[in-house]
C-alpha cells in the first residue's frame, strides 16, 4: 500500500533471567508475525558468530578469563557491530525481535559489582527499543525449570543478583509478562503487545537512541 512505503519496522527486545523462556518466545513471535505477513527477523545477543562474539562465547564457556569491565565492553561492542545493520533493516520496514539487549548487558555486569552508570555508558547511542518485554519469573522458579547449563552465569545465587539489577533498571514503559503462566498464555499476551507496537511504528513513531 502506497501509504506504507515509508513505514519502519519495530525494535522489540525480550529480557529476563536465564530459563524464563525468552528464546522460545522470541522465535514463536517471529513465526506469528511472519504468519500475519509482516517482514520480521530474529536477532540475539550475544551474537556469538562474530570475532567479538567468539571471545564472549569462550568467556561464557569458562574457556577464558577476562576482567569484568573488559567483558562488559565486548558485549557492548557486539551490539555496536550490529547497529548499522539494525538501523538499515528497521528503516526498510523489517521488525526486529531481539533476544537480550543492553539491559542484559547492564544487569549482568552490575550484578558482579560493576558500577551501574559505568555499565550504561557504552550503550549510549545504540538504537533504543520501541518495546521491552520482560518475562518475569522468580529466580528460584527459573532454576527449577529443566535446570541450568554449565555456562558462567547459570547458577541461582548469581541469578538472584541479576533479578535485583533488572528491577533497578526497569522503567514504566517495560511490559512485564508473568512468565510462569502456560507457554501459550505467555505467547498470546506477547502477540497482542507486539502487534500494538508494530502498528505504532508503522504510523511514524520516530526511532530513538539509548540511553533515555
Ligand atoms: P544466552 O544464554 O542468552 O546466550 O546469554 N549477557 C548477555 C551479558 O552478560 N551481557 C550482555 O550484554 C548480554 C547480551 C546473559 C548468554 C549470557 O550472557 C549474559 C547470559
CSV table of C-alpha atoms and ligand atoms in Angstrom, one decimal:
chain,number,residue,atom,x,y,z
A,1,UNK,CA,0.0,0.0,0.0
A,2,UNK,CA,1.3,3.4,-1.0
A,3,UNK,CA,0.8,4.9,2.4
A,4,UNK,CA,3.0,2.3,3.9
A,5,UNK,CA,6.1,2.9,1.8
A,6,UNK,CA,7.9,4.8,4.5
A,7,UNK,CA,6.8,2.9,7.5
A,8,UNK,CA,9.5,1.4,9.6
A,9,UNK,CA,9.9,-1.8,11.5
A,10,UNK,CA,9.8,-2.0,15.3
A,11,UNK,CA,12.7,-2.8,17.6
A,12,UNK,CA,11.4,-5.3,20.1
A,13,UNK,CA,13.5,-6.7,22.9
A,14,UNK,CA,12.9,-9.6,25.2
A,15,UNK,CA,14.6,-9.6,28.5
A,16,UNK,CA,14.6,-11.8,31.6
A,17,UNK,CA,16.5,-14.3,33.7
A,18,UNK,CA,18.1,-17.5,32.2
A,19,UNK,CA,15.4,-20.2,31.7
A,20,UNK,CA,12.5,-17.8,31.7
A,21,UNK,CA,11.5,-18.8,28.1
A,22,UNK,CA,12.9,-15.8,26.2
A,23,UNK,CA,14.4,-17.8,23.4
A,24,UNK,CA,11.4,-19.9,22.7
A,25,UNK,CA,9.0,-17.0,22.9
A,26,UNK,CA,11.2,-14.9,20.6
A,27,UNK,CA,11.1,-17.5,17.8
A,28,UNK,CA,7.4,-18.0,18.3
A,29,UNK,CA,6.8,-14.3,17.9
A,30,UNK,CA,8.8,-14.3,14.7
A,31,UNK,CA,6.7,-17.1,13.3
A,32,UNK,CA,3.5,-15.4,14.4
A,33,UNK,CA,4.4,-12.1,12.8
A,34,UNK,CA,5.6,-13.8,9.6
A,35,UNK,CA,2.2,-15.6,9.5
A,36,UNK,CA,0.5,-12.2,9.5
A,37,UNK,CA,2.6,-11.2,6.5
A,38,UNK,CA,5.0,-8.9,8.4
A,39,UNK,CA,8.7,-8.6,7.5
A,40,UNK,CA,10.4,-9.7,10.7
A,41,UNK,CA,13.8,-11.1,11.8
A,42,UNK,CA,15.1,-12.7,14.9
A,43,UNK,CA,18.4,-11.4,16.5
A,44,UNK,CA,20.0,-12.4,19.7
A,45,UNK,CA,22.8,-11.0,21.8
A,46,UNK,CA,25.4,-12.0,22.3
A,47,UNK,CA,25.8,-12.8,18.6
A,48,UNK,CA,28.5,-15.5,19.0
A,49,UNK,CA,29.2,-15.7,15.3
A,50,UNK,CA,31.4,-12.6,15.0
A,51,UNK,CA,35.1,-12.3,16.2
A,52,UNK,CA,34.0,-10.4,19.2
A,53,UNK,CA,31.2,-12.9,19.8
A,54,UNK,CA,33.6,-15.8,19.8
A,55,UNK,CA,35.6,-14.1,22.6
A,56,UNK,CA,32.4,-13.7,24.5
A,57,UNK,CA,31.4,-17.3,23.9
A,58,UNK,CA,34.8,-18.5,25.2
A,59,UNK,CA,34.4,-16.4,28.3
A,60,UNK,CA,30.8,-17.7,29.0
A,61,UNK,CA,32.0,-21.3,28.5
A,62,UNK,CA,34.8,-20.7,31.1
A,63,UNK,CA,37.4,-21.2,28.5
A,64,UNK,CA,38.9,-17.8,29.1
A,65,UNK,CA,39.2,-15.3,31.9
A,66,UNK,CA,38.6,-11.6,31.4
A,67,UNK,CA,38.3,-8.6,33.7
A,68,UNK,CA,34.7,-7.7,34.4
A,69,UNK,CA,35.0,-4.4,32.6
A,70,UNK,CA,36.7,-5.9,29.6
A,71,UNK,CA,33.9,-8.5,29.0
A,72,UNK,CA,31.3,-5.8,29.6
A,73,UNK,CA,32.8,-3.7,26.7
A,74,UNK,CA,33.0,-6.8,24.5
A,75,UNK,CA,29.2,-7.4,25.0
A,76,UNK,CA,28.6,-3.7,24.1
A,77,UNK,CA,30.9,-3.9,21.1
A,78,UNK,CA,29.0,-6.9,19.9
A,79,UNK,CA,25.9,-4.7,19.8
A,80,UNK,CA,27.7,-1.8,18.2
A,81,UNK,CA,28.9,-4.1,15.4
A,82,UNK,CA,25.2,-4.8,14.6
A,83,UNK,CA,23.9,-1.3,14.9
A,84,UNK,CA,24.0,-0.1,11.4
A,85,UNK,CA,22.6,-3.3,10.0
A,86,UNK,CA,19.7,-3.0,12.5
A,87,UNK,CA,19.0,0.6,11.6
A,88,UNK,CA,19.0,-0.3,7.9
A,89,UNK,CA,16.6,-3.1,8.4
A,90,UNK,CA,14.3,-1.1,10.6
A,91,UNK,CA,14.2,1.7,8.1
A,92,UNK,CA,13.4,-0.8,5.3
A,93,UNK,CA,10.4,-1.8,7.3
A,94,UNK,CA,11.6,-5.0,9.0
A,95,UNK,CA,10.6,-5.6,12.6
A,96,UNK,CA,13.4,-7.0,14.7
A,97,UNK,CA,12.7,-9.3,17.6
A,98,UNK,CA,15.8,-9.3,19.8
A,99,UNK,CA,16.6,-11.9,22.4
A,100,UNK,CA,18.5,-9.9,25.1
A,101,UNK,CA,20.0,-6.4,24.6
A,102,UNK,CA,21.6,-3.6,26.6
A,103,UNK,CA,19.6,-4.4,29.6
A,104,UNK,CA,21.2,-7.8,29.9
A,105,UNK,CA,24.5,-6.1,29.5
A,106,UNK,CA,23.9,-3.7,32.4
A,107,UNK,CA,22.1,-6.2,34.6
A,108,UNK,CA,24.7,-9.0,34.4
A,109,UNK,CA,27.7,-6.7,34.8
A,110,UNK,CA,26.3,-4.6,37.6
A,111,UNK,CA,25.3,-7.9,39.3
A,112,UNK,CA,29.0,-8.6,39.5
A,113,UNK,CA,29.5,-5.2,41.3
A,114,UNK,CA,30.5,-3.0,38.3
A,115,UNK,CA,29.1,0.5,38.7
A,116,UNK,CA,25.7,0.9,37.1
A,117,UNK,CA,26.3,4.2,35.4
A,118,UNK,CA,29.6,3.0,34.1
A,119,UNK,CA,27.8,0.0,32.6
A,120,UNK,CA,25.3,2.1,30.8
A,121,UNK,CA,27.8,4.5,29.2
A,122,UNK,CA,29.0,2.3,26.3
A,123,UNK,CA,25.4,1.7,25.4
A,124,UNK,CA,24.6,5.3,24.7
A,125,UNK,CA,23.8,5.9,21.1
A,126,UNK,CA,22.7,2.4,20.3
A,127,UNK,CA,19.1,2.1,19.0
A,128,UNK,CA,16.5,2.3,21.7
A,129,UNK,CA,13.9,-0.5,21.6
A,130,UNK,CA,10.4,0.5,20.8
A,131,UNK,CA,9.3,-2.1,23.3
A,132,UNK,CA,10.9,-4.1,26.1
A,133,UNK,CA,9.1,-7.2,27.1
A,134,UNK,CA,10.3,-8.5,30.5
A,135,UNK,CA,9.5,-12.2,31.1
A,136,UNK,CA,9.0,-12.1,34.8
A,137,UNK,CA,9.9,-15.2,36.8
A,138,UNK,CA,11.4,-15.6,40.3
A,139,UNK,CA,15.0,-16.9,40.1
A,140,UNK,CA,14.0,-20.0,42.3
A,141,UNK,CA,11.3,-20.8,39.8
A,142,UNK,CA,13.5,-20.4,36.8
A,143,UNK,CA,16.1,-22.7,38.4
A,144,UNK,CA,13.5,-25.4,38.8
A,145,UNK,CA,12.8,-25.4,35.1
A,146,UNK,CA,14.9,-28.0,33.4
A,147,UNK,CA,18.0,-26.8,35.3
A,148,UNK,CA,20.8,-24.5,34.2
A,149,UNK,CA,23.5,-25.3,31.7
A,150,UNK,CA,27.2,-25.1,32.5
A,151,UNK,CA,27.8,-21.5,31.5
A,152,UNK,CA,29.4,-18.9,33.7
A,153,UNK,CA,26.3,-17.1,34.9
A,154,UNK,CA,24.0,-20.1,35.2
A,155,UNK,CA,23.6,-20.5,39.0
A,156,UNK,CA,20.9,-19.4,41.4
A,157,UNK,CA,22.9,-17.1,43.6
A,158,UNK,CA,24.1,-15.0,40.7
A,159,UNK,CA,20.6,-15.0,39.0
A,160,UNK,CA,19.1,-13.6,42.2
A,161,UNK,CA,21.5,-10.6,41.9
A,162,UNK,CA,20.7,-10.2,38.2
A,163,UNK,CA,17.0,-10.1,39.1
A,164,UNK,CA,17.7,-7.3,41.5
A,165,UNK,CA,19.6,-5.4,38.9
A,166,UNK,CA,16.8,-5.8,36.4
A,167,UNK,CA,14.5,-4.3,39.0
A,168,UNK,CA,16.7,-1.2,39.4
A,169,UNK,CA,16.9,-0.8,35.6
A,170,UNK,CA,13.2,-1.4,34.7
A,171,UNK,CA,11.0,1.6,33.9
A,172,UNK,CA,7.3,2.0,33.5
A,173,UNK,CA,7.5,1.6,29.7
A,174,UNK,CA,8.5,-2.0,30.1
A,175,UNK,CA,5.8,-4.6,29.6
A,176,UNK,CA,6.0,-7.2,32.4
A,177,UNK,CA,4.6,-10.5,31.5
A,178,UNK,CA,4.2,-13.3,34.0
A,179,UNK,CA,6.4,-16.0,32.6
A,180,UNK,CA,5.1,-18.7,35.0
A,181,UNK,CA,1.9,-19.0,33.0
A,182,UNK,CA,1.5,-21.8,30.5
A,183,UNK,CA,3.6,-21.1,27.4
A,184,UNK,CA,0.5,-20.5,25.2
A,185,UNK,CA,-0.8,-17.8,27.5
A,186,UNK,CA,2.5,-16.0,27.7
A,187,UNK,CA,2.6,-16.2,23.9
A,188,UNK,CA,-0.9,-14.7,23.4
A,189,UNK,CA,-0.1,-11.8,25.7
A,190,UNK,CA,3.2,-11.1,23.9
A,191,UNK,CA,1.5,-11.3,20.5
A,192,UNK,CA,-1.1,-8.6,21.4
A,193,UNK,CA,1.5,-6.2,22.9
A,194,UNK,CA,3.9,-6.7,19.9
A,195,UNK,CA,1.2,-6.1,17.3
A,196,UNK,CA,0.2,-2.8,19.0
A,197,UNK,CA,3.8,-1.6,18.9
A,198,UNK,CA,4.4,-2.6,15.3
A,199,UNK,CA,1.4,-0.6,14.3
A,200,UNK,CA,2.6,2.4,16.2
A,201,UNK,CA,5.9,2.3,14.4
A,202,UNK,CA,4.2,2.0,11.1
A,203,UNK,CA,2.3,5.1,11.9
A,204,UNK,CA,5.5,7.1,12.2
A,205,UNK,CA,6.8,6.8,15.7
A,206,UNK,CA,10.4,8.0,15.4
A,207,UNK,CA,13.4,5.8,16.2
A,208,UNK,CA,15.2,6.9,19.3
A,209,UNK,CA,18.6,6.2,21.0
A,210,UNK,CA,19.8,4.8,24.3
A,211,UNK,CA,20.1,5.8,26.9
A,212,UNK,CA,16.8,7.5,27.6
B,1,LIG,P1,22.4,-16.6,26.3
B,1,LIG,O1,22.3,-17.8,27.2
B,1,LIG,O2,21.1,-15.9,26.1
B,1,LIG,O3,23.2,-16.8,25.0
B,1,LIG,O4,23.2,-15.5,27.2
B,1,LIG,N1,24.9,-11.4,28.9
B,1,LIG,C1,24.3,-11.1,27.7
B,1,LIG,C2,25.7,-10.4,29.4
B,1,LIG,O5,26.4,-10.6,30.5
B,1,LIG,N2,25.9,-9.2,28.8
B,1,LIG,C3,25.2,-8.9,27.6
B,1,LIG,O6,25.3,-7.8,27.1
B,1,LIG,C4,24.3,-9.9,27.1
B,1,LIG,C5,23.6,-9.7,25.8
B,1,LIG,C6,23.5,-13.2,29.8
B,1,LIG,C7,24.5,-15.5,27.5
B,1,LIG,C8,24.8,-14.9,28.8
B,1,LIG,O7,25.4,-13.6,28.6
B,1,LIG,C9,24.9,-12.7,29.5
B,1,LIG,C10,23.6,-14.7,29.7
